[in-house]
PDB file of C-alpha atoms in Angstrom:
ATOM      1  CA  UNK A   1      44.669 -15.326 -11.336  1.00 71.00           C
ATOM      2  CA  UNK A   2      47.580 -17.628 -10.478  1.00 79.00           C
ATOM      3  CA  UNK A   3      47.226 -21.202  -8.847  1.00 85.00           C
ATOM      4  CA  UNK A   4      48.991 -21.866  -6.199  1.00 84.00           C
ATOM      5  CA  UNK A   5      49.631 -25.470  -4.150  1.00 88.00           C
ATOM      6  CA  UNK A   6      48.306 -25.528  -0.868  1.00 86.00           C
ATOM      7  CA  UNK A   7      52.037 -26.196   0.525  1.00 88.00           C
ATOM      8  CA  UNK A   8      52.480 -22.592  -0.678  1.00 88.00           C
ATOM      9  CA  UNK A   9      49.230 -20.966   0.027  1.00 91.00           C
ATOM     10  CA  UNK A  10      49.588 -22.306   3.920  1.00 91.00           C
ATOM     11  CA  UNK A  11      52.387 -19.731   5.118  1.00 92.00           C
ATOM     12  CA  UNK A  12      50.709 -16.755   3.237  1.00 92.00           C
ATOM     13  CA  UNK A  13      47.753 -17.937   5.119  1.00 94.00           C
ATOM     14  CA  UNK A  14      49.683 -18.091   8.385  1.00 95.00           C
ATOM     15  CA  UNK A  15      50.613 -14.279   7.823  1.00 95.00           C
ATOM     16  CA  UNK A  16      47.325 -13.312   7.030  1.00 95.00           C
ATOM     17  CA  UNK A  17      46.251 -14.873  10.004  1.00 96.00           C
ATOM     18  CA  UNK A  18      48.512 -13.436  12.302  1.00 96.00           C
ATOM     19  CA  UNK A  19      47.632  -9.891  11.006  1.00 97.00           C
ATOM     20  CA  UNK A  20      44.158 -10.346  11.773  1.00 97.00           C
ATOM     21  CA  UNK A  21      44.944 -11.734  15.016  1.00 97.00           C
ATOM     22  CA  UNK A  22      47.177  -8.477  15.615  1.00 97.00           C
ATOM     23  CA  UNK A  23      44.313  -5.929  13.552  1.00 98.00           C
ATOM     24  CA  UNK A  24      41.390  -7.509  16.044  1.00 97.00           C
ATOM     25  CA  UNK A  25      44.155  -7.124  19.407  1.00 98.00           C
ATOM     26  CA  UNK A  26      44.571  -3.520  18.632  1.00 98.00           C
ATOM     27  CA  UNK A  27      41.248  -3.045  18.146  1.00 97.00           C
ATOM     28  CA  UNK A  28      39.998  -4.172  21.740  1.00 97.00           C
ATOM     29  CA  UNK A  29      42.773  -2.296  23.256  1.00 98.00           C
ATOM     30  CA  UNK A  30      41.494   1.085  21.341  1.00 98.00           C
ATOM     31  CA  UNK A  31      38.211   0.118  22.640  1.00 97.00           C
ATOM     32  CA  UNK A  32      39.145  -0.582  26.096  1.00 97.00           C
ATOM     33  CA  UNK A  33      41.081   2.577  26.382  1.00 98.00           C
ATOM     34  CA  UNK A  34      38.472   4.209  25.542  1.00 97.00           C
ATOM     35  CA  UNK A  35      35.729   3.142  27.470  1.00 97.00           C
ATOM     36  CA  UNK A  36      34.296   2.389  23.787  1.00 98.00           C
ATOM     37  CA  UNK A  37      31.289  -0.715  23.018  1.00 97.00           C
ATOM     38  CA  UNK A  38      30.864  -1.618  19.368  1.00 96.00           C
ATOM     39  CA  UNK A  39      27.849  -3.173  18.138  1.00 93.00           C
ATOM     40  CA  UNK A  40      28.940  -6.559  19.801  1.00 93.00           C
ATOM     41  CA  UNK A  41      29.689  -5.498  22.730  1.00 96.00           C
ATOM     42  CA  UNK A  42      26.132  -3.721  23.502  1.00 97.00           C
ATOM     43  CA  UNK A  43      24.355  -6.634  21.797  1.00 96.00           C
ATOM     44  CA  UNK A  44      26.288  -9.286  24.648  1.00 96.00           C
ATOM     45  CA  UNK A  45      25.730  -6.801  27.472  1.00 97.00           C
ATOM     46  CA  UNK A  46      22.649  -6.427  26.764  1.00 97.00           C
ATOM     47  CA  UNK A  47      21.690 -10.154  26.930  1.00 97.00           C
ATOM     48  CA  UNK A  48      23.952 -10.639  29.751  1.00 97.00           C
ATOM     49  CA  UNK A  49      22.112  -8.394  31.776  1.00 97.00           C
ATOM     50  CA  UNK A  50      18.751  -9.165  31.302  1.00 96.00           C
ATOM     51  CA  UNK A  51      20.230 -12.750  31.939  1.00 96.00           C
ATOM     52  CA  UNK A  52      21.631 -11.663  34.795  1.00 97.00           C
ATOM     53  CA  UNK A  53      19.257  -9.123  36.214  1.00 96.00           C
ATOM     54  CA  UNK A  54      15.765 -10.478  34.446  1.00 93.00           C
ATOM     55  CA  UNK A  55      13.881  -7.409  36.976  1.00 95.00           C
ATOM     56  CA  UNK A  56      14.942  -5.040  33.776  1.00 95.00           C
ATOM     57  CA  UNK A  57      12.631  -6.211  31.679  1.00 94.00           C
ATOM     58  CA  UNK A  58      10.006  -7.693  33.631  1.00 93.00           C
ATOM     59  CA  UNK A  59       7.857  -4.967  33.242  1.00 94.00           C
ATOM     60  CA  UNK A  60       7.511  -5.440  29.525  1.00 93.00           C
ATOM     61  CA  UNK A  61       3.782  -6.191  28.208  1.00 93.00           C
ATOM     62  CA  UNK A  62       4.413  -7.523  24.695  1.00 91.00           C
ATOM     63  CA  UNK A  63       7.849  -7.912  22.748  1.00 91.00           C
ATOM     64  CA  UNK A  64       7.194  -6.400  19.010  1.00 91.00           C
ATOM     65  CA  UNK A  65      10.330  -7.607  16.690  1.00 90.00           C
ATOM     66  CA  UNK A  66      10.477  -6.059  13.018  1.00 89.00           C
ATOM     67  CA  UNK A  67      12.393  -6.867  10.240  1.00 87.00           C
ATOM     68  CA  UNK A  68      13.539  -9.792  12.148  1.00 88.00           C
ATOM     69  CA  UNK A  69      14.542 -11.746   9.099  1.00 86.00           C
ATOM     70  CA  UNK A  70      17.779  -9.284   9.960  1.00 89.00           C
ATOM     71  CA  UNK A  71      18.345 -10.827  12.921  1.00 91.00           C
ATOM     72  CA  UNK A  72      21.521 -12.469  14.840  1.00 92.00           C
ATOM     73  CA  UNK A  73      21.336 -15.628  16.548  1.00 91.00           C
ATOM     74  CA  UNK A  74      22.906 -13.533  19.942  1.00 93.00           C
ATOM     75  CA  UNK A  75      19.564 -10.692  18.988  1.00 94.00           C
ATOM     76  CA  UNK A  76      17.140 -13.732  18.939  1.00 92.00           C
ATOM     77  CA  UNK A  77      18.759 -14.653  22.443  1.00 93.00           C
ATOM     78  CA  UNK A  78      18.408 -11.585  23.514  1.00 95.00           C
ATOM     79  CA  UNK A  79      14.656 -11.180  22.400  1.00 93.00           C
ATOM     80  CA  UNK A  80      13.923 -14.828  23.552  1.00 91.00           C
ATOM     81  CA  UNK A  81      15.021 -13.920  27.016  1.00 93.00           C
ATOM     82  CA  UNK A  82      13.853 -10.485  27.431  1.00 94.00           C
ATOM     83  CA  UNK A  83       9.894 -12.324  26.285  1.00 91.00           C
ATOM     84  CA  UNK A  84      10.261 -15.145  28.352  1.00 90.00           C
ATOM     85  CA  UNK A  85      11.628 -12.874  31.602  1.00 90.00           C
ATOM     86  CA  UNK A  86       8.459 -10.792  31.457  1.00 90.00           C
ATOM     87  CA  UNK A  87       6.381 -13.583  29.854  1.00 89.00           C
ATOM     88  CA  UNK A  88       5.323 -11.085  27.408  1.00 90.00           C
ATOM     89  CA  UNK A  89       4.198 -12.551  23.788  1.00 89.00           C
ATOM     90  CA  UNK A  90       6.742 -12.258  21.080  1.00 89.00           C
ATOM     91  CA  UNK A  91       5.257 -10.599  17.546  1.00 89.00           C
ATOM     92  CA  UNK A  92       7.535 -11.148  14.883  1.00 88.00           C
ATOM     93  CA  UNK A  93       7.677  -9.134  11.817  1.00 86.00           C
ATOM     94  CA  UNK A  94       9.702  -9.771   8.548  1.00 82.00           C
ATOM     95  CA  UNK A  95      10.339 -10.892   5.250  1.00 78.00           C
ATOM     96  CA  UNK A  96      13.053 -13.599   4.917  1.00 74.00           C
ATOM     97  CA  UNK A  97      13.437 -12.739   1.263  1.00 71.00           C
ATOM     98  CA  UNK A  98      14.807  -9.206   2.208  1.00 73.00           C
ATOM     99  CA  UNK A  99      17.062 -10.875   4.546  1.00 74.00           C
ATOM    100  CA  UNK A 100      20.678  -8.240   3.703  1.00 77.00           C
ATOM    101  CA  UNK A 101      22.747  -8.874   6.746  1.00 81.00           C
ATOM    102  CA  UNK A 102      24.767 -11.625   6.653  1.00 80.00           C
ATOM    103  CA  UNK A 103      27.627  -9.940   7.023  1.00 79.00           C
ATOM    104  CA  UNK A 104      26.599  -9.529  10.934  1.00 80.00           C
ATOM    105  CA  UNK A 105      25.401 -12.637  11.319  1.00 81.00           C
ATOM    106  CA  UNK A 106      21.729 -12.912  10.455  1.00 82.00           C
ATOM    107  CA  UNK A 107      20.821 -16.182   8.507  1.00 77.00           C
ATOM    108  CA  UNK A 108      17.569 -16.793   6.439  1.00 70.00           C
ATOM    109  CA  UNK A 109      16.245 -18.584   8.929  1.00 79.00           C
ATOM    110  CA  UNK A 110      16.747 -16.296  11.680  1.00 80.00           C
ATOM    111  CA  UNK A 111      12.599 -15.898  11.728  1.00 81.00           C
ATOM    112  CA  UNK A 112      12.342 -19.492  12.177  1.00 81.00           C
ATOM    113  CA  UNK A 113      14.248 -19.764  15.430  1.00 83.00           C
ATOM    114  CA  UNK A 114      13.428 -16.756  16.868  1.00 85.00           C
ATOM    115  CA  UNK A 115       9.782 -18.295  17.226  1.00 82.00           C
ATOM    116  CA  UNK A 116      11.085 -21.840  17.462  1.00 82.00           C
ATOM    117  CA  UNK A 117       9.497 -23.934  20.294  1.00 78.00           C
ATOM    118  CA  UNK A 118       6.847 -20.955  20.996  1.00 77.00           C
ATOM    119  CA  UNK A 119       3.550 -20.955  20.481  1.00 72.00           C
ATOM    120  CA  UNK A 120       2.786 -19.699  16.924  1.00 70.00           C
ATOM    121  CA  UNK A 121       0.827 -17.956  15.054  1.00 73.00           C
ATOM    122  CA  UNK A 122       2.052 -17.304  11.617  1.00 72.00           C
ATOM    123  CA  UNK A 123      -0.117 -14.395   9.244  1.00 75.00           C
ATOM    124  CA  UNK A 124       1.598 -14.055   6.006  1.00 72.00           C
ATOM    125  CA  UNK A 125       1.486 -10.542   5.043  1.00 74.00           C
ATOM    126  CA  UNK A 126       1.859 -10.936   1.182  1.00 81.00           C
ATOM    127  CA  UNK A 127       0.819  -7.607  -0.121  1.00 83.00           C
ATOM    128  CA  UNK A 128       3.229  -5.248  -1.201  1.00 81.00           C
ATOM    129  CA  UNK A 129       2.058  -1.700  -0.881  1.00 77.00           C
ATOM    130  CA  UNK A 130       4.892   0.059  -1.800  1.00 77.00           C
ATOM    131  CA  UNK A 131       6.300  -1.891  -4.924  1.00 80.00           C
ATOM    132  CA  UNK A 132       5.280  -1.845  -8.486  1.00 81.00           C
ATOM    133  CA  UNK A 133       3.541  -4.247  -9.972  1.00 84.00           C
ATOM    134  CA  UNK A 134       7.039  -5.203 -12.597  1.00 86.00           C
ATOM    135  CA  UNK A 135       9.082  -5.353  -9.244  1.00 85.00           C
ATOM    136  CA  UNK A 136       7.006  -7.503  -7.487  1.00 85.00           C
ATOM    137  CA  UNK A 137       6.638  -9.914 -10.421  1.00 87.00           C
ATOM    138  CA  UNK A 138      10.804  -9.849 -10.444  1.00 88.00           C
ATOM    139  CA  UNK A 139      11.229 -10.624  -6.712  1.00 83.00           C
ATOM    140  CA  UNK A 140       8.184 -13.658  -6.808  1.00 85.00           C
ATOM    141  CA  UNK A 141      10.178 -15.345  -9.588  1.00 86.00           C
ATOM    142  CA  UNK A 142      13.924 -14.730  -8.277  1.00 84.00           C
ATOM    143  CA  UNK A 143      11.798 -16.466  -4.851  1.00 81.00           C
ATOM    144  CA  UNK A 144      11.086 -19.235  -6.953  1.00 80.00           C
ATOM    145  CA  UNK A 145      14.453 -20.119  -8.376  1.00 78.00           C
ATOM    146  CA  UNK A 146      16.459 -22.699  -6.591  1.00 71.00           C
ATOM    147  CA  UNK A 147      19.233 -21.340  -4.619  1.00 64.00           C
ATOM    148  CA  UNK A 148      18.615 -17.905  -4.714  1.00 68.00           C
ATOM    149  CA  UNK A 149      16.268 -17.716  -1.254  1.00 65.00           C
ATOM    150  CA  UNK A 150      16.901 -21.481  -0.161  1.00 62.00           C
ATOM    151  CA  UNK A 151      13.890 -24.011  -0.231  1.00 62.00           C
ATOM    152  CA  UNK A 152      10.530 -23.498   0.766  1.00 64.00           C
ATOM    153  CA  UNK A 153       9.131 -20.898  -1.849  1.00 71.00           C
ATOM    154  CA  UNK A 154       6.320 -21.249  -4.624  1.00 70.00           C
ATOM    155  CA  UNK A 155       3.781 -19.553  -5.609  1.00 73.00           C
ATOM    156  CA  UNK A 156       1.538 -19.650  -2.610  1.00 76.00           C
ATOM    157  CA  UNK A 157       4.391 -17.387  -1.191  1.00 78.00           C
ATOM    158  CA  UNK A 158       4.224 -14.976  -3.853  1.00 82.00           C
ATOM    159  CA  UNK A 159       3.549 -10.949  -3.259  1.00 82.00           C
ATOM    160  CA  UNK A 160       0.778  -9.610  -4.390  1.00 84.00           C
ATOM    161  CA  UNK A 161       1.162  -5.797  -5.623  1.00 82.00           C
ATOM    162  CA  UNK A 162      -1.093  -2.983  -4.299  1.00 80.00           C
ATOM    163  CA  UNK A 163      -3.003  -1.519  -7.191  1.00 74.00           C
ATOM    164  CA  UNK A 164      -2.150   1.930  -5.780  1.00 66.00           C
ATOM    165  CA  UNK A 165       1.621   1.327  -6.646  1.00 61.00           C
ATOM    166  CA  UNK A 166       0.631   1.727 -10.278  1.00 62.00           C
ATOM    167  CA  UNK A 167       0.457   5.288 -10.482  1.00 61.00           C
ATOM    168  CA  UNK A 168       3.365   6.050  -8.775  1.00 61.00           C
ATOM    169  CA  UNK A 169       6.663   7.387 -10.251  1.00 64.00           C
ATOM    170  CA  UNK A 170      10.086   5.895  -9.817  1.00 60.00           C
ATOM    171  CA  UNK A 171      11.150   2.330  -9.709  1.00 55.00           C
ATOM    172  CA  UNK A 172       9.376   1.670  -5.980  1.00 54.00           C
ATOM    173  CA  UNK A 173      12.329  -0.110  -4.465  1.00 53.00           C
ATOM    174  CA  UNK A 174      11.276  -0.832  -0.725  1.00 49.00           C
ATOM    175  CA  UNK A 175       8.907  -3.852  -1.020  1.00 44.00           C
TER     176      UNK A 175
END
């Protein structure tokens, strides 16, 4: 790996830059040409019309949300708005230790402001069914350590392993 002064990483960051810039152009022109949506693009339509036009989800009875530690901040809008539009209650379901999309914008804490200034009820669900025993002991300590899941675990947030995962074969991976 070579060092390089900032003077002379600032016009290879420039160029990079400008690709990008060009890359995410030609990518909304291939989309509008199209008629196309990605992933985005429904998510923001979405909320804007249930902003717009709360009737379409009025009729909703209760808002169920799993694996929400997955979660964006513009999905937790969107849930927010579609419970408070039909003043359904909000369940939330998820694990913020199995929290895997960053890369789209969910955050550890995603669970945490979804329910943020509601009226809570929090049931820890701490058994894992699926997992063996070994696993589970793995994940409750990586918990533990500092940095690895943020602050805020110990033991009382620990897994507990099914019994019935003991006979199984294979290494169990979905906790």
């Amino acid at each position: 790996l070579t060092r390089i002064t900032v003077c002379e990483a600032a016009p290879r960051l420039r160029a990079l830059l400008t690709v990008a810039a060009d890359a995410a152009e030609r990518f909304e022109t291939a989309k509008r040409v199209q008629g196309a949506l990605d992933y985005d693009d429904l998510l923001t339509k979405a909320l804007g019309l249930v902003t717009d036009h709360g009737e379409v989800a009025a009729h909703y009875k209760l808002v169920i949300v799993d694996e929400s530690q997955d979660n964006s901040s513009v999905q937790n809008r969107l849930l927010r708005q579609i419970a408070g539009v039909a003043a359904a209650p909000l369940v939330i379901c998820g694990d913020p230790k199995q929290s895997i999309h960053t890369w789209r914008g969910a955050a550890s804490d995603s669970m945490e402001n979804l329910g943020a200034g509601l009226k809570t009820l929090t049931v820890p669900l701490q058994t894992s069914r699926r997992s063996q025993k070994e696993l589970v002991e793995v994940i409750n300590r990586l918990s533990r350590s500092e940095g690895v899941f943020g602050a805020g675990y110990g033991e009382t947030d620990d897994l507990r392993p099914e019994d019935a995962a003991k006979g199984t074969r294979g290494p169990n991976m979905e906790i």
